[in-house]
Amino acid sequence: MFEIASTPLSRRAALAGLFGVSALGLAACAGSNSGGGGNGASATPVSSDDFAKAMDTDTELTFWTWVPDIQKEVDLFQAKYPKVKVKVVNAGQGLDQYTALRTALKAGKGAPDVCQIEYQYISSFLIGKNLLDLSGMNGFGDLESQYPEWVWNQVARDAAVYAVPQDTGPMGMLYRDDLLKAAGVQAPTTWDEFATAAQTYRTASTNSYLTDLPPNQAGQMIGFMWANGAKPFAYDGDKTVTVDLTGTEAKQVVEFWQGLVQKDLVAVDPDFTDQWYQGLSAGTYASWLTAAWGPVFLQGTAKNTSGNWRAAQLPQFTAGGKATGNWGGSTDAVISTTKNPVAAAELARWINVEREPAMKLATEQFLFPPLNSVLQDSSFVGQTPEFYGGQKVNEVFVEASQNVNTDFEWLPFMDTVYSSYTDVMGPAITNRGDMVGALAQWETKIKDFATSQGFTVK
Amino acid sequence: MSTAPTTAGTATGAAAAPLAAAASTRRRRGSTDRRSPLLTVLVILVLPYFLLPLYWLVVASTKDNGQLFSTFGLWFDQINLVSNLQQVFTAQGGIFWTWIGNTLLYSVVSAVGAAFLATAAGYAFAKYTFPAGTALFSVVLGSIMVPTTALAIPTYLLFAGVNLTDTRWSVVLPSLVSPFGVYLMRVYAADAVDTQLLEAARVDGAGELRIFFSVALRLLAPGFITVLLFTLVATWNNYFLPLIMLSTPEKYPLTVGLAQWQSAAAAGSGGQVLFSSVITGSLVSIVPLVVAFLYLQKYWQAGLSTGGVKG
Amino acid sequence: MTTSVRTAAAPAGSPAPRRRGASPALRRQHRAAYLLVLPFMVVFTAMLVVPLGYAAYLSLYREQLIGGVSFVGVQNYVDALSDPAFLSGLVRVALFLVVQVPIMLGVALVIALLLDSGVLYAQRFIRLAVFLPYAVPGVVATLMWGYLYGPDFGPFAQMATGLGLPKPPFLSSWMLGSIMNIVTWSFVGYNMIIMFAALRGIPTELYEAARVDGASELRIAWSVKIPAIRSAILLTLIFSVIGSFQLFNEPQLLRTLAPSVIDTAYTPNLYAYNLAFTNQNVNYSAAVAFLLALVIAVLSYVVQLSAQRKERRS
């Protein structure tokens, strides 16, 4: 009930909700404004000798992250490189941490060497050239081929690489098999079927809805747009941003939901509140359109419904389509002020790319893996949790991960974008009103903000 | 009134009460014959309003997470208070103990510091006429109007500049300023410290500071304690300042910690934090204050009746 | 504030009037006074004056993500004065003030008068029960009421459903009222204690004669007691004005329950907070906070002034 800020998505993102935290948007200090080209400080190519020398030198690294128990992976790293000491610091989750980071960067001291950053916030640190270009670092040369294309696009810009992916959130659908069966509804594969199912389901069980559309969850809505091939945002890395929320694909998504919302066929409760949480376990919502971190999250929160849930792909606008979007996930980036760029880059790479730590992250911390090798690993894909009636849930989301639309960009000020979603779209959803009109307003608000911040808006 | 009392300054407002009564020399109390059962019943009918949420809190603290949402809120079900308490004190490696310790530290240090600073300043404003004295006092009084947000953000930025954010100092230092405490102590000192006594001490050759520490301070003790207690409450309940300043859970006071647990529970934290823990933790967090108030009751009683005897 | 409690307006009880060429004894006293005031003034300056000055400085600039910092003079203030988000928040807290404060202070005054006149049994218990909520942190108070308001599992909703009534919309259309209720609950006791102690300070002689003459308690309360504690009531009123305009904790905490009812600019304080911490617009936020402070100062001044006028007339 007391999330401190209105951007719950950021925290869901990396964590599968293992640790809820007040995402107090302590973004008091805007990043330093060197302005100009969005290329972070660039790294000089590192020779293998330099690399070996760096890793054999006594070094201390500070690593900001809010992944619970990441010390496990860091311990493995230190066993491999005993001379490199890593200090793991939880400097807050999401916006909290970014604020601390911005403050430290502004003060010119206290910034970490390696820092967890969610995909959608990477570009906000490119404005101040705060992220080190890792492309020349040891082991980064063949990294691109190890990830799905869409994941790589999220961390790379032109030839530069700004972060190492840690986990992702390709979107799918979790639903209550028992409730749907009882209402005589089949799991929908298209949005048309979904709408029909919502109607049938609502008629069959008056106290329950097929799903909930939270009025505070920009991340989910943006994910739907992403799945539908929309490109609402773009940033050239310099001074120009593009905002297009009223384009065909984005509008189609909002029009679809407006239809359901206005006919009272979906619930409109804010998510991650106690009521919503109760709704999930009490069967008030028969499905949850969520991301790859959703299954583990749900397992922890709706224990009493174990065995009744199933996973499926996100419904489609075109029958037979498979495209989806991403909601959440994060990366580890190297901060450009680091005095030990080589060791820092290796830390970011090693714990996320090497097999042992990467498997641990996926199977012990339950972060949904970005690496192809883990996505194909049978010990990950083959899990058959009882909660999902023995279904290979990971397999469903691995498939989703292969179908995420490849080109999606963010604006360098997503916190404002999210909070204005709740302000503008939120009431339209709650009051079951004009969502399409609100969409246009939301776009205007974002554009106005961008202009006021000195961006050129396209 | 929601945020004003969170600043050290305004929160001491209630302190005016016992002080004014104790410092004044008029007093009385009539017979008790006027008691009316009817009025008493009427008032007692209103009391549930004030006690209901607290009653609910006690009831809810005995329920586990499931019962919380499945049973009638205002009556007991199975009693799970002990297991709830265990959860509260063991969750996240027993961090609740740390929060209690932090809250105690913040509130005691702030309260003692604020009360002392206010007493010294209030005494000086009351008992000395010195250049700029009146002007300084007016500035201090005027500052009571300043909203907390006007200060919170610049203070945060200034603290960030000197690396004080996310330190214990960042919570304690701003809480040391209690303009209202100064005002109270000035009023109190004007009455409670006899100027002739000071003159006598001076004739005996005592230095001014010695007079303050050995003569005046003792006379000012009731006022000092009142300012202390109310600053204590204000800091204990403070939410906004630590929320802004702190980002490390190990430094949180109870208020921020509980709010964080609440959002963690709401975020369905994989079973690590439960609503029942938040509720039971809330109960635990207010118990010390309620006990303090019960005990404090004697102070007011004493303060009020001392005045009464004199009249 | 000086005028709000009359004793404070009296000159300090210092022995020697100030004059030029002060005697050594007087100079010693001045030195002592400065020494005693110094610690407070140092902390006061560092924690209040400096941040305030810094806020004033910040409010004259504008920092953009692209283009950096530039001096804009009073432009932030001009913008705020025509910013519907800021203005609607002001109107909302003004409404809050007009509705909630009289209720809260009225209830507090009635209870204080009842307690003072000695017409009640179980006085100590009643006084404690009413005062107890003040000991509850705002965070916990809001959490408790948040549960009680709950549309599914809150007891009021449960009772309404049980009686076949519609669920009370505490967290939607009644939101402002729900917040008023939390604040009232928390602070009736606090205000009651201020008024009660002031009542105890009235010399009995003021109304014993009236009582002997057979005046009713109600009459005594109205014509003697309330006028006698006018300054205490004024004090509570001014604190309430300040508190209402600074409303923050309750809406901030209830926002997660009802994000589309309480927007980021629900109260001016919430707006300033979100401007600074979500939008990273510290400069504009500082200007908003200053305007808010100005409104509060003006209102408090008006309240005091009108009270004084009344006093003079009566």
CSV table of N, CA, C and O in Angstrom, one decimal, chain A residues 138-204:
chain,number,residue,atom,x,y,z
A,138,ASN,N,38.0,-6.7,-22.8
A,138,ASN,CA,38.2,-8.1,-22.9
A,138,ASN,C,36.9,-8.9,-22.8
A,138,ASN,O,36.2,-8.8,-21.9
A,139,GLY,N,36.7,-9.7,-23.8
A,139,GLY,CA,35.5,-10.6,-23.8
A,139,GLY,C,34.3,-10.0,-24.3
A,139,GLY,O,33.2,-10.7,-24.4
A,140,PHE,N,34.3,-8.8,-24.7
A,140,PHE,CA,33.1,-8.1,-25.3
A,140,PHE,C,33.0,-8.3,-26.8
A,140,PHE,O,31.9,-8.0,-27.3
A,141,GLY,N,34.1,-8.7,-27.4
A,141,GLY,CA,34.1,-8.8,-28.9
A,141,GLY,C,33.0,-9.7,-29.4
A,141,GLY,O,32.3,-9.4,-30.3
A,142,ASP,N,32.8,-10.9,-28.8
A,142,ASP,CA,31.9,-11.8,-29.3
A,142,ASP,C,30.6,-11.9,-28.5
A,142,ASP,O,29.9,-12.9,-28.5
A,143,LEU,N,30.4,-10.9,-27.7
A,143,LEU,CA,29.2,-10.9,-26.8
A,143,LEU,C,27.9,-10.8,-27.5
A,143,LEU,O,26.9,-11.5,-27.1
A,144,GLU,N,27.9,-10.0,-28.6
A,144,GLU,CA,26.6,-9.7,-29.2
A,144,GLU,C,25.9,-11.0,-29.7
A,144,GLU,O,24.7,-11.2,-29.5
A,145,SER,N,26.7,-12.0,-30.1
A,145,SER,CA,26.1,-13.2,-30.7
A,145,SER,C,25.5,-14.1,-29.6
A,145,SER,O,24.8,-15.0,-29.9
A,146,GLN,N,25.8,-13.8,-28.3
A,146,GLN,CA,25.3,-14.6,-27.3
A,146,GLN,C,23.9,-14.2,-26.8
A,146,GLN,O,23.4,-14.8,-25.8
A,147,TYR,N,23.4,-13.1,-27.3
A,147,TYR,CA,22.1,-12.6,-26.8
A,147,TYR,C,21.1,-12.6,-27.9
A,147,TYR,O,21.5,-12.4,-29.1
A,148,PRO,N,19.8,-12.7,-27.6
A,148,PRO,CA,18.8,-12.4,-28.6
A,148,PRO,C,19.0,-10.9,-29.1
A,148,PRO,O,19.5,-10.1,-28.3
A,149,GLU,N,18.7,-10.7,-30.3
A,149,GLU,CA,19.0,-9.4,-31.0
A,149,GLU,C,18.3,-8.3,-30.2
A,149,GLU,O,18.9,-7.2,-29.9
A,150,TRP,N,17.1,-8.5,-29.7
A,150,TRP,CA,16.4,-7.4,-29.1
A,150,TRP,C,17.1,-7.0,-27.8
A,150,TRP,O,17.1,-5.8,-27.4
A,151,VAL,N,17.7,-8.0,-27.1
A,151,VAL,CA,18.3,-7.7,-25.8
A,151,VAL,C,19.6,-6.8,-26.1
A,151,VAL,O,19.8,-5.8,-25.4
A,152,TRP,N,20.3,-7.3,-27.1
A,152,TRP,CA,21.5,-6.6,-27.4
A,152,TRP,C,21.3,-5.1,-27.8
A,152,TRP,O,22.0,-4.2,-27.4
A,153,ASN,N,20.2,-4.9,-28.6
A,153,ASN,CA,19.8,-3.6,-29.0
A,153,ASN,C,19.6,-2.7,-27.8
A,153,ASN,O,19.7,-1.4,-27.9
A,154,GLN,N,19.2,-3.3,-26.7
A,154,GLN,CA,18.9,-2.4,-25.5
A,154,GLN,C,20.1,-1.9,-24.8
A,154,GLN,O,20.0,-0.9,-24.1
A,155,VAL,N,21.3,-2.6,-25.1
A,155,VAL,CA,22.5,-2.1,-24.4
A,155,VAL,C,23.5,-1.5,-25.3
A,155,VAL,O,24.5,-1.0,-24.8
A,156,ALA,N,23.3,-1.7,-26.6
A,156,ALA,CA,24.3,-1.2,-27.5
A,156,ALA,C,23.7,-0.1,-28.4
A,156,ALA,O,22.5,0.0,-28.6
A,157,ARG,N,24.6,0.8,-28.7
A,157,ARG,CA,24.2,1.9,-29.6
A,157,ARG,C,25.3,2.1,-30.6
A,157,ARG,O,26.4,2.3,-30.2
A,158,ASP,N,25.0,1.9,-31.9
A,158,ASP,CA,26.0,1.9,-32.9
A,158,ASP,C,27.1,0.9,-32.5
A,158,ASP,O,26.8,-0.2,-32.2
A,159,ALA,N,28.3,1.3,-32.4
A,159,ALA,CA,29.4,0.3,-32.1
A,159,ALA,C,29.6,0.2,-30.6
A,159,ALA,O,30.4,-0.6,-30.2
A,160,ALA,N,29.0,1.1,-29.9
A,160,ALA,CA,29.3,1.2,-28.4
A,160,ALA,C,28.4,0.2,-27.7
A,160,ALA,O,27.3,-0.1,-28.0
A,161,VAL,N,29.0,-0.3,-26.5
A,161,VAL,CA,28.2,-1.1,-25.6
A,161,VAL,C,28.2,-0.5,-24.3
A,161,VAL,O,29.3,-0.2,-23.7
A,162,TYR,N,27.0,-0.3,-23.7
A,162,TYR,CA,27.0,0.5,-22.4
A,162,TYR,C,26.7,-0.3,-21.2
A,162,TYR,O,26.7,0.2,-20.1
A,163,ALA,N,26.3,-1.6,-21.4
A,163,ALA,CA,26.0,-2.4,-20.2
A,163,ALA,C,25.9,-3.8,-20.6
A,163,ALA,O,25.8,-4.2,-21.7
A,164,VAL,N,26.0,-4.7,-19.5
A,164,VAL,CA,25.8,-6.1,-19.7
A,164,VAL,C,24.4,-6.5,-19.2
A,164,VAL,O,24.1,-6.3,-18.1
A,165,PRO,N,23.6,-7.2,-20.1
A,165,PRO,CA,22.3,-7.6,-19.7
A,165,PRO,C,22.3,-8.5,-18.5
A,165,PRO,O,23.2,-9.4,-18.4
A,166,GLN,N,21.4,-8.4,-17.6
A,166,GLN,CA,21.4,-9.3,-16.4
A,166,GLN,C,20.1,-10.1,-16.4
A,166,GLN,O,20.2,-11.3,-16.2
A,167,ASP,N,19.0,-9.5,-16.6
A,167,ASP,CA,17.7,-10.2,-16.8
A,167,ASP,C,16.8,-9.5,-17.6
A,167,ASP,O,17.0,-8.3,-17.9
A,168,THR,N,15.7,-10.1,-18.1
A,168,THR,CA,14.8,-9.5,-19.0
A,168,THR,C,13.4,-9.9,-18.6
A,168,THR,O,13.2,-10.7,-17.7
A,169,GLY,N,12.4,-9.3,-19.3
A,169,GLY,CA,11.0,-9.6,-19.0
A,169,GLY,C,10.2,-9.6,-20.2
A,169,GLY,O,9.2,-8.8,-20.4
A,170,PRO,N,10.4,-10.6,-21.1
A,170,PRO,CA,9.5,-10.8,-22.3
A,170,PRO,C,8.1,-11.1,-21.8
A,170,PRO,O,8.0,-11.8,-20.8
A,171,MET,N,7.1,-10.5,-22.4
A,171,MET,CA,5.8,-10.6,-21.9
A,171,MET,C,5.0,-11.8,-22.4
A,171,MET,O,5.2,-12.3,-23.5
A,172,GLY,N,4.2,-12.3,-21.5
A,172,GLY,CA,3.3,-13.4,-21.8
A,172,GLY,C,2.0,-13.3,-21.0
A,172,GLY,O,1.7,-12.3,-20.4
A,173,MET,N,1.3,-14.4,-20.8
A,173,MET,CA,0.1,-14.4,-20.1
A,173,MET,C,0.1,-15.5,-19.1
A,173,MET,O,0.3,-16.7,-19.4
A,174,LEU,N,-0.3,-15.2,-17.9
A,174,LEU,CA,-0.5,-16.3,-16.9
A,174,LEU,C,-2.0,-16.3,-16.6
A,174,LEU,O,-2.6,-15.2,-16.5
A,175,TYR,N,-2.6,-17.5,-16.5
A,175,TYR,CA,-4.1,-17.5,-16.3
A,175,TYR,C,-4.5,-18.7,-15.5
A,175,TYR,O,-3.8,-19.6,-15.3
A,176,ARG,N,-5.7,-18.5,-14.9
A,176,ARG,CA,-6.2,-19.6,-14.0
A,176,ARG,C,-7.0,-20.6,-14.9
A,176,ARG,O,-8.1,-20.3,-15.3
A,177,ASP,N,-6.3,-21.7,-15.0
A,177,ASP,CA,-6.9,-22.8,-15.8
A,177,ASP,C,-8.3,-23.1,-15.3
A,177,ASP,O,-9.3,-23.3,-16.1
A,178,ASP,N,-8.4,-23.3,-14.0
A,178,ASP,CA,-9.7,-23.8,-13.4
A,178,ASP,C,-10.8,-22.8,-13.6
A,178,ASP,O,-11.9,-23.2,-13.9
A,179,LEU,N,-10.5,-21.5,-13.4
A,179,LEU,CA,-11.5,-20.5,-13.5
A,179,LEU,C,-12.0,-20.4,-15.0
A,179,LEU,O,-13.2,-20.2,-15.2
A,180,LEU,N,-11.1,-20.4,-15.9
A,180,LEU,CA,-11.5,-20.3,-17.3
A,180,LEU,C,-12.3,-21.5,-17.7
A,180,LEU,O,-13.3,-21.3,-18.4
A,181,LYS,N,-11.9,-22.7,-17.3
A,181,LYS,CA,-12.7,-23.9,-17.6
A,181,LYS,C,-14.1,-23.8,-17.1
A,181,LYS,O,-15.1,-24.0,-17.7
A,182,ALA,N,-14.2,-23.3,-15.8
A,182,ALA,CA,-15.5,-23.3,-15.1
A,182,ALA,C,-16.4,-22.3,-15.9
A,182,ALA,O,-17.6,-22.5,-15.9
A,183,ALA,N,-15.8,-21.3,-16.5
A,183,ALA,CA,-16.6,-20.3,-17.2
A,183,ALA,C,-16.8,-20.7,-18.6
A,183,ALA,O,-17.4,-20.0,-19.4
A,184,GLY,N,-16.2,-21.8,-19.0
A,184,GLY,CA,-16.3,-22.3,-20.4
A,184,GLY,C,-15.6,-21.4,-21.4
A,184,GLY,O,-16.0,-21.2,-22.5
A,185,VAL,N,-14.4,-20.9,-20.9
A,185,VAL,CA,-13.6,-20.1,-21.8
A,185,VAL,C,-12.3,-20.7,-22.1
A,185,VAL,O,-11.7,-21.3,-21.2
A,186,GLN,N,-11.8,-20.6,-23.3
A,186,GLN,CA,-10.5,-21.2,-23.7
A,186,GLN,C,-9.5,-20.1,-23.6
A,186,GLN,O,-9.8,-18.9,-23.8
A,187,ALA,N,-8.3,-20.4,-23.2
A,187,ALA,CA,-7.2,-19.4,-23.2
A,187,ALA,C,-7.1,-18.7,-24.5
A,187,ALA,O,-6.8,-19.4,-25.5
A,188,PRO,N,-7.3,-17.4,-24.5
A,188,PRO,CA,-7.2,-16.7,-25.8
A,188,PRO,C,-5.8,-16.6,-26.4
A,188,PRO,O,-4.9,-16.5,-25.7
A,189,THR,N,-5.8,-16.7,-27.7
A,189,THR,CA,-4.5,-16.5,-28.4
A,189,THR,C,-4.4,-15.2,-29.2
A,189,THR,O,-3.4,-14.7,-29.5
A,190,THR,N,-5.6,-14.6,-29.5
A,190,THR,CA,-5.6,-13.3,-30.1
A,190,THR,C,-6.4,-12.3,-29.2
A,190,THR,O,-7.1,-12.8,-28.3
A,191,TRP,N,-6.2,-11.0,-29.5
A,191,TRP,CA,-6.9,-10.0,-28.7
A,191,TRP,C,-8.4,-10.1,-28.9
A,191,TRP,O,-9.2,-9.8,-28.0
A,192,ASP,N,-8.8,-10.5,-30.1
A,192,ASP,CA,-10.2,-10.6,-30.4
A,192,ASP,C,-10.8,-11.7,-29.5
A,192,ASP,O,-11.9,-11.5,-28.9
A,193,GLU,N,-10.1,-12.9,-29.5
A,193,GLU,CA,-10.6,-13.9,-28.6
A,193,GLU,C,-10.6,-13.5,-27.1
A,193,GLU,O,-11.4,-13.8,-26.4
A,194,PHE,N,-9.6,-12.7,-26.8
A,194,PHE,CA,-9.5,-12.2,-25.5
A,194,PHE,C,-10.7,-11.3,-25.1
A,194,PHE,O,-11.3,-11.5,-24.0
A,195,ALA,N,-11.1,-10.5,-26.0
A,195,ALA,CA,-12.3,-9.6,-25.8
A,195,ALA,C,-13.5,-10.5,-25.6
A,195,ALA,O,-14.3,-10.2,-24.7
A,196,THR,N,-13.7,-11.5,-26.5
A,196,THR,CA,-14.8,-12.3,-26.4
A,196,THR,C,-14.8,-13.1,-25.1
A,196,THR,O,-15.8,-13.2,-24.4
A,197,ALA,N,-13.6,-13.6,-24.7
A,197,ALA,CA,-13.5,-14.3,-23.5
A,197,ALA,C,-13.8,-13.5,-22.3
A,197,ALA,O,-14.5,-13.9,-21.3
A,198,ALA,N,-13.4,-12.2,-22.4
A,198,ALA,CA,-13.6,-11.3,-21.3
A,198,ALA,C,-15.1,-11.1,-21.0
A,198,ALA,O,-15.6,-11.1,-19.9
A,199,GLN,N,-15.9,-11.0,-22.2
A,199,GLN,CA,-17.3,-10.9,-22.1
A,199,GLN,C,-18.0,-12.1,-21.5
A,199,GLN,O,-18.7,-12.1,-20.6
A,200,THR,N,-17.6,-13.3,-22.1
A,200,THR,CA,-18.1,-14.6,-21.6
A,200,THR,C,-17.8,-14.8,-20.1
A,200,THR,O,-18.7,-15.2,-19.4
A,201,TYR,N,-16.6,-14.5,-19.8
A,201,TYR,CA,-16.2,-14.8,-18.4
A,201,TYR,C,-16.9,-13.9,-17.5
A,201,TYR,O,-17.4,-14.3,-16.4
A,202,ARG,N,-17.1,-12.6,-17.9
A,202,ARG,CA,-17.7,-11.7,-17.0
A,202,ARG,C,-19.2,-12.1,-16.8
A,202,ARG,O,-19.7,-11.9,-15.7
A,203,THR,N,-19.8,-12.6,-17.8
A,203,THR,CA,-21.2,-13.0,-17.7
A,203,THR,C,-21.3,-14.2,-16.8
A,203,THR,O,-22.2,-14.3,-16.0
A,204,ALA,N,-20.3,-15.1,-16.9
A,204,ALA,CA,-20.4,-16.3,-16.1
A,204,ALA,C,-20.1,-16.1,-14.6
A,204,ALA,O,-20.6,-16.8,-13.8
